[in-house]
PDB file of C-alpha atoms in Angstrom:
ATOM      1  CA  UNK A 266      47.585 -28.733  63.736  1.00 80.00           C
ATOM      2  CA  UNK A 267      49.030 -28.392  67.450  1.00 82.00           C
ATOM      3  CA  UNK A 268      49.649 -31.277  69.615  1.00 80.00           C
ATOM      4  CA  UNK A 269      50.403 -31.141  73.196  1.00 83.00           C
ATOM      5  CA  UNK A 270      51.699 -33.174  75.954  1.00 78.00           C
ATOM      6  CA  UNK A 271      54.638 -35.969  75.326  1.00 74.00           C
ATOM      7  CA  UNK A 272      54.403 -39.201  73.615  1.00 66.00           C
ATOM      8  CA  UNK A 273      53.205 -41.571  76.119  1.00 64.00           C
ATOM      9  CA  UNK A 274      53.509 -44.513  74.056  1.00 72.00           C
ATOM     10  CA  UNK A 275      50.113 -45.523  73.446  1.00 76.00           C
ATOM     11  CA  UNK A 276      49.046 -48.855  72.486  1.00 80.00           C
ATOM     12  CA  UNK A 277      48.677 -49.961  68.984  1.00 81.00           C
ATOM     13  CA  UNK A 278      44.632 -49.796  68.603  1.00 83.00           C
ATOM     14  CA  UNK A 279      45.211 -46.158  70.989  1.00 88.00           C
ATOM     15  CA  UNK A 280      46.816 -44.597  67.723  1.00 88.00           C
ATOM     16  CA  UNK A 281      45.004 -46.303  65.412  1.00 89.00           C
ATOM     17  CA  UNK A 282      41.220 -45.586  66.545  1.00 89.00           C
ATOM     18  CA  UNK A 283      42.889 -41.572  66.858  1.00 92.00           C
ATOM     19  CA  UNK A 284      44.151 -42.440  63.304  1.00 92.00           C
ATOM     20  CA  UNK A 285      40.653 -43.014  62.037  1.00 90.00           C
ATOM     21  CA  UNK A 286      39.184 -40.350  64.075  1.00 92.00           C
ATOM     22  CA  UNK A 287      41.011 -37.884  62.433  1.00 94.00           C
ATOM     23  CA  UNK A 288      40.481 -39.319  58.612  1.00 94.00           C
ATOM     24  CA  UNK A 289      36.562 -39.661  59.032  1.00 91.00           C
ATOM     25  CA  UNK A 290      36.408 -36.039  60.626  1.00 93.00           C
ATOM     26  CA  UNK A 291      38.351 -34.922  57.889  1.00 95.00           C
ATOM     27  CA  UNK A 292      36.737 -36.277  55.195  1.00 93.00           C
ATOM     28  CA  UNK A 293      33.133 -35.379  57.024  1.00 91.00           C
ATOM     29  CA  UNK A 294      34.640 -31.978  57.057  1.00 94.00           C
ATOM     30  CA  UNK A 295      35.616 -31.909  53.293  1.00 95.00           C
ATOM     31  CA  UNK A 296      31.813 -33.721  51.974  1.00 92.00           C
ATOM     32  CA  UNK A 297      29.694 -31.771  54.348  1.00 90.00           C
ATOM     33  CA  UNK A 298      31.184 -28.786  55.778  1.00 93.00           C
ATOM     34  CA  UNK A 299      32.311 -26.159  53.311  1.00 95.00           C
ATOM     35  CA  UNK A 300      34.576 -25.359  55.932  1.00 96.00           C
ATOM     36  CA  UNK A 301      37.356 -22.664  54.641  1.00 97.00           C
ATOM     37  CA  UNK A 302      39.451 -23.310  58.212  1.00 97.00           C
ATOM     38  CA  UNK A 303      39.797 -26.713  60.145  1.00 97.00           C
ATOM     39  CA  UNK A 304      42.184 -27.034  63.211  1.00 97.00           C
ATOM     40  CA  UNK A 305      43.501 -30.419  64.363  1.00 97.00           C
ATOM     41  CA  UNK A 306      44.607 -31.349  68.078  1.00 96.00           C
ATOM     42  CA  UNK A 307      45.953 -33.969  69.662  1.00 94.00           C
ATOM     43  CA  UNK A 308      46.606 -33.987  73.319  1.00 93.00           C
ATOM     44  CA  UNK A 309      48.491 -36.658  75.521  1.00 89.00           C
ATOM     45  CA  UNK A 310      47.513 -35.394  79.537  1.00 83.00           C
ATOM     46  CA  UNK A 311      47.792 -37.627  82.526  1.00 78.00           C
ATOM     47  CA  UNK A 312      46.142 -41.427  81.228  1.00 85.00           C
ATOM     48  CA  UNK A 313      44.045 -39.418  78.326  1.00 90.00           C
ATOM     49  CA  UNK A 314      44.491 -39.168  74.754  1.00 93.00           C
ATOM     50  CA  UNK A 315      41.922 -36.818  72.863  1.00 94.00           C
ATOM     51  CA  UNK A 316      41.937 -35.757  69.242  1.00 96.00           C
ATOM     52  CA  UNK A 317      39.358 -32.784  68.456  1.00 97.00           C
ATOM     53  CA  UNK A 318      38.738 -31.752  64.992  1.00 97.00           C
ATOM     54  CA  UNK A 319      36.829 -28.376  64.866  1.00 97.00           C
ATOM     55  CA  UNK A 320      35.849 -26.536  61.162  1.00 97.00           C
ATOM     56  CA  UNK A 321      34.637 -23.170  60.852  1.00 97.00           C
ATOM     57  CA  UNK A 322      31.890 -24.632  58.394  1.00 96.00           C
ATOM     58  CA  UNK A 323      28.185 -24.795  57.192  1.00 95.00           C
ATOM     59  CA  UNK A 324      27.488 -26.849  60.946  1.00 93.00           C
ATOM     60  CA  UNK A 325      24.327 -28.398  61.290  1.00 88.00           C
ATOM     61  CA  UNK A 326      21.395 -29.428  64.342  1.00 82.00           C
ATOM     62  CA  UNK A 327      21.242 -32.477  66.299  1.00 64.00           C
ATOM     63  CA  UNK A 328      18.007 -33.592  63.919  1.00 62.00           C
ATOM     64  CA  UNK A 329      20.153 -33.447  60.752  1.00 61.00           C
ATOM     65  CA  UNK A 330      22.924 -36.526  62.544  1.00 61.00           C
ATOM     66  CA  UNK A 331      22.019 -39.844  60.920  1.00 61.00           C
ATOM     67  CA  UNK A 332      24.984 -41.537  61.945  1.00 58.00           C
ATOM     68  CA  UNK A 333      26.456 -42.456  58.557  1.00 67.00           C
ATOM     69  CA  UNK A 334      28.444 -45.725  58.918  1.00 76.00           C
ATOM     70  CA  UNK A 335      31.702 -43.753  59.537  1.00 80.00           C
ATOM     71  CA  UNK A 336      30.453 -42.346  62.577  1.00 81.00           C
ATOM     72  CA  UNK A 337      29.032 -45.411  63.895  1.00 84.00           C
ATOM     73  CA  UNK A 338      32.061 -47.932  63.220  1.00 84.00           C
ATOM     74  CA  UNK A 339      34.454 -44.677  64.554  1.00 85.00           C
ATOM     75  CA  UNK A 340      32.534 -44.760  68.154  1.00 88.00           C
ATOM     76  CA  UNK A 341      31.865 -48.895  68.287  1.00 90.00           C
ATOM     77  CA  UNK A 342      35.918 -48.575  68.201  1.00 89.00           C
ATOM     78  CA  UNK A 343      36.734 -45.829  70.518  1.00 93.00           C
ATOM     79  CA  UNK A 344      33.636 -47.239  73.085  1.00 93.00           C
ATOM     80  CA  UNK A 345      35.705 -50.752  73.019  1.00 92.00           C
ATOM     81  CA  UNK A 346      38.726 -49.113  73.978  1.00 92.00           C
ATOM     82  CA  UNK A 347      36.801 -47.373  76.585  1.00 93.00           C
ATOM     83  CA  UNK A 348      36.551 -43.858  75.590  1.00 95.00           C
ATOM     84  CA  UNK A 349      34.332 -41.229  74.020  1.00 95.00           C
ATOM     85  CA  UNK A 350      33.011 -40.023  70.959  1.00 93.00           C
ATOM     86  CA  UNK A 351      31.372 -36.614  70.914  1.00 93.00           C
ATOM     87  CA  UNK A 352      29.832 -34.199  68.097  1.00 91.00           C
ATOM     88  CA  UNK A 353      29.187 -30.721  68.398  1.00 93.00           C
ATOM     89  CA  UNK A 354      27.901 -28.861  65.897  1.00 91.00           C
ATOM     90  CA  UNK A 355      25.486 -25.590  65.834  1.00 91.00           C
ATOM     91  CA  UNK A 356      24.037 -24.599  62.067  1.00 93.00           C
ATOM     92  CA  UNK A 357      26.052 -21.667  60.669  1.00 94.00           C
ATOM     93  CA  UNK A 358      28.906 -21.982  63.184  1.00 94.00           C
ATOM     94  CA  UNK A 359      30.982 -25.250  62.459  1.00 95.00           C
ATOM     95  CA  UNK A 360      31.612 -28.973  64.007  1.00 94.00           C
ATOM     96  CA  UNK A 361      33.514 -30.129  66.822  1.00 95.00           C
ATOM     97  CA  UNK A 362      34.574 -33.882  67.011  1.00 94.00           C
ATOM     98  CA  UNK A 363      36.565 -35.444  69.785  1.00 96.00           C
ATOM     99  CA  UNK A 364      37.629 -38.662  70.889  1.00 96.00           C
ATOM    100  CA  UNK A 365      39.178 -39.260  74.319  1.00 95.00           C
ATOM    101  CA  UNK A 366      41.218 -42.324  75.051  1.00 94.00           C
ATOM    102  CA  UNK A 367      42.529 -43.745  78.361  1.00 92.00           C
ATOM    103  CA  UNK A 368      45.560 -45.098  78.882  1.00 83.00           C
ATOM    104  CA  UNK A 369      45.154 -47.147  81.500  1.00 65.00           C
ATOM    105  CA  UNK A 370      42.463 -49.717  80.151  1.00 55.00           C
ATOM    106  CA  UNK A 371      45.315 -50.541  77.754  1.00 45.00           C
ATOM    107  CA  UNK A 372      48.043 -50.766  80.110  1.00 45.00           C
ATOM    108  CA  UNK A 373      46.137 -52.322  83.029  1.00 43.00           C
ATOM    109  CA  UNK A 374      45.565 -55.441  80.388  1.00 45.00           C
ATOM    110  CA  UNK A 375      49.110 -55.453  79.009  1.00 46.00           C
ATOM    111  CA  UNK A 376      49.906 -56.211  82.519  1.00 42.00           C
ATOM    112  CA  UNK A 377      47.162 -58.961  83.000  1.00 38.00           C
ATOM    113  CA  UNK A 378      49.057 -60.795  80.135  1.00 41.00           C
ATOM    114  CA  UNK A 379      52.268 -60.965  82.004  1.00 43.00           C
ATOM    115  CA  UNK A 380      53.117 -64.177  83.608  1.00 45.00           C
ATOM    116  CA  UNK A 381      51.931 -64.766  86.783  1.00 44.00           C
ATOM    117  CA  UNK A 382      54.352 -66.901  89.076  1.00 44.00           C
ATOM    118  CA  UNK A 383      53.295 -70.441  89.773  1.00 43.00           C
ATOM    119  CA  UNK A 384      53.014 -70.795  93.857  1.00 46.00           C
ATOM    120  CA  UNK A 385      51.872 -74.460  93.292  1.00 46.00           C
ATOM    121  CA  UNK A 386      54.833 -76.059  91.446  1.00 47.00           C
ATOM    122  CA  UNK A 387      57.339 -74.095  93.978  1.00 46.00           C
ATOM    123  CA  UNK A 388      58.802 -77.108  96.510  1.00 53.00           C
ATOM    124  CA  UNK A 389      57.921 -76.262 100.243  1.00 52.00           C
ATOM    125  CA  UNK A 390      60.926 -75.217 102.588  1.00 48.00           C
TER     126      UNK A 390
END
């Protein structure tokens, strides 16, 4: 496992969608993959979070993707947040899956829920 970057203090449903992403790769890695190597990564760059899982396993082609319910409920959460989903896999040579995040979606609507100041109730000078 390597992460890189700092902390950037990501929202709640930030960590938790990467939480998920990493526990349905894994477990996709440990049913399917006969993988004898899997490497973990977590990045924090400028506004982006991305996770990538990548095993050295069995792989397999676009055709074989069914989009088992873990898959689908993993990229309806990481599309809400307003990032991406993406699975790369070639038969014989393993499986990539990364999310990326942005930060700012989050943080741009933290600060629409601040109060706003009330012009209308202020007396006139």
């Amino acid at each position: 496992m390597s992460i890189v970057g700092e902390r950037s203090g990501a929202p709640t449903g930030t960590d938790i969608a990467l939480l998920r992403t990493a526990q349905e790769a894994l477990a996709n890695v440990g049913k399917h993959a006969d993988a004898t190597t899997v490497r973990v990564e977590l990045r924090h760059d400028s506004g982006l979070m991305a996770l990538a899982v990548t095993d050295d396993g069995r792989g397999f082609g676009p055709p074989a993707v069914r989009g088992g319910y873990g898959l689908l409920g993993l990229r309806t959460r990481v599309t809400s947040l307003g990032g991406t989903c993406t699975v790369r896999s070639t038969p014989g040579q393993g499986t990539t899956m990364r999310v990326e995040l942005p930060l700012a979606p989050a943080e741009q609507a933290a600060r629409s829920l601040q109060p706003v100041l009330d012009l209308s109730s202020t007396p006139d000078h």
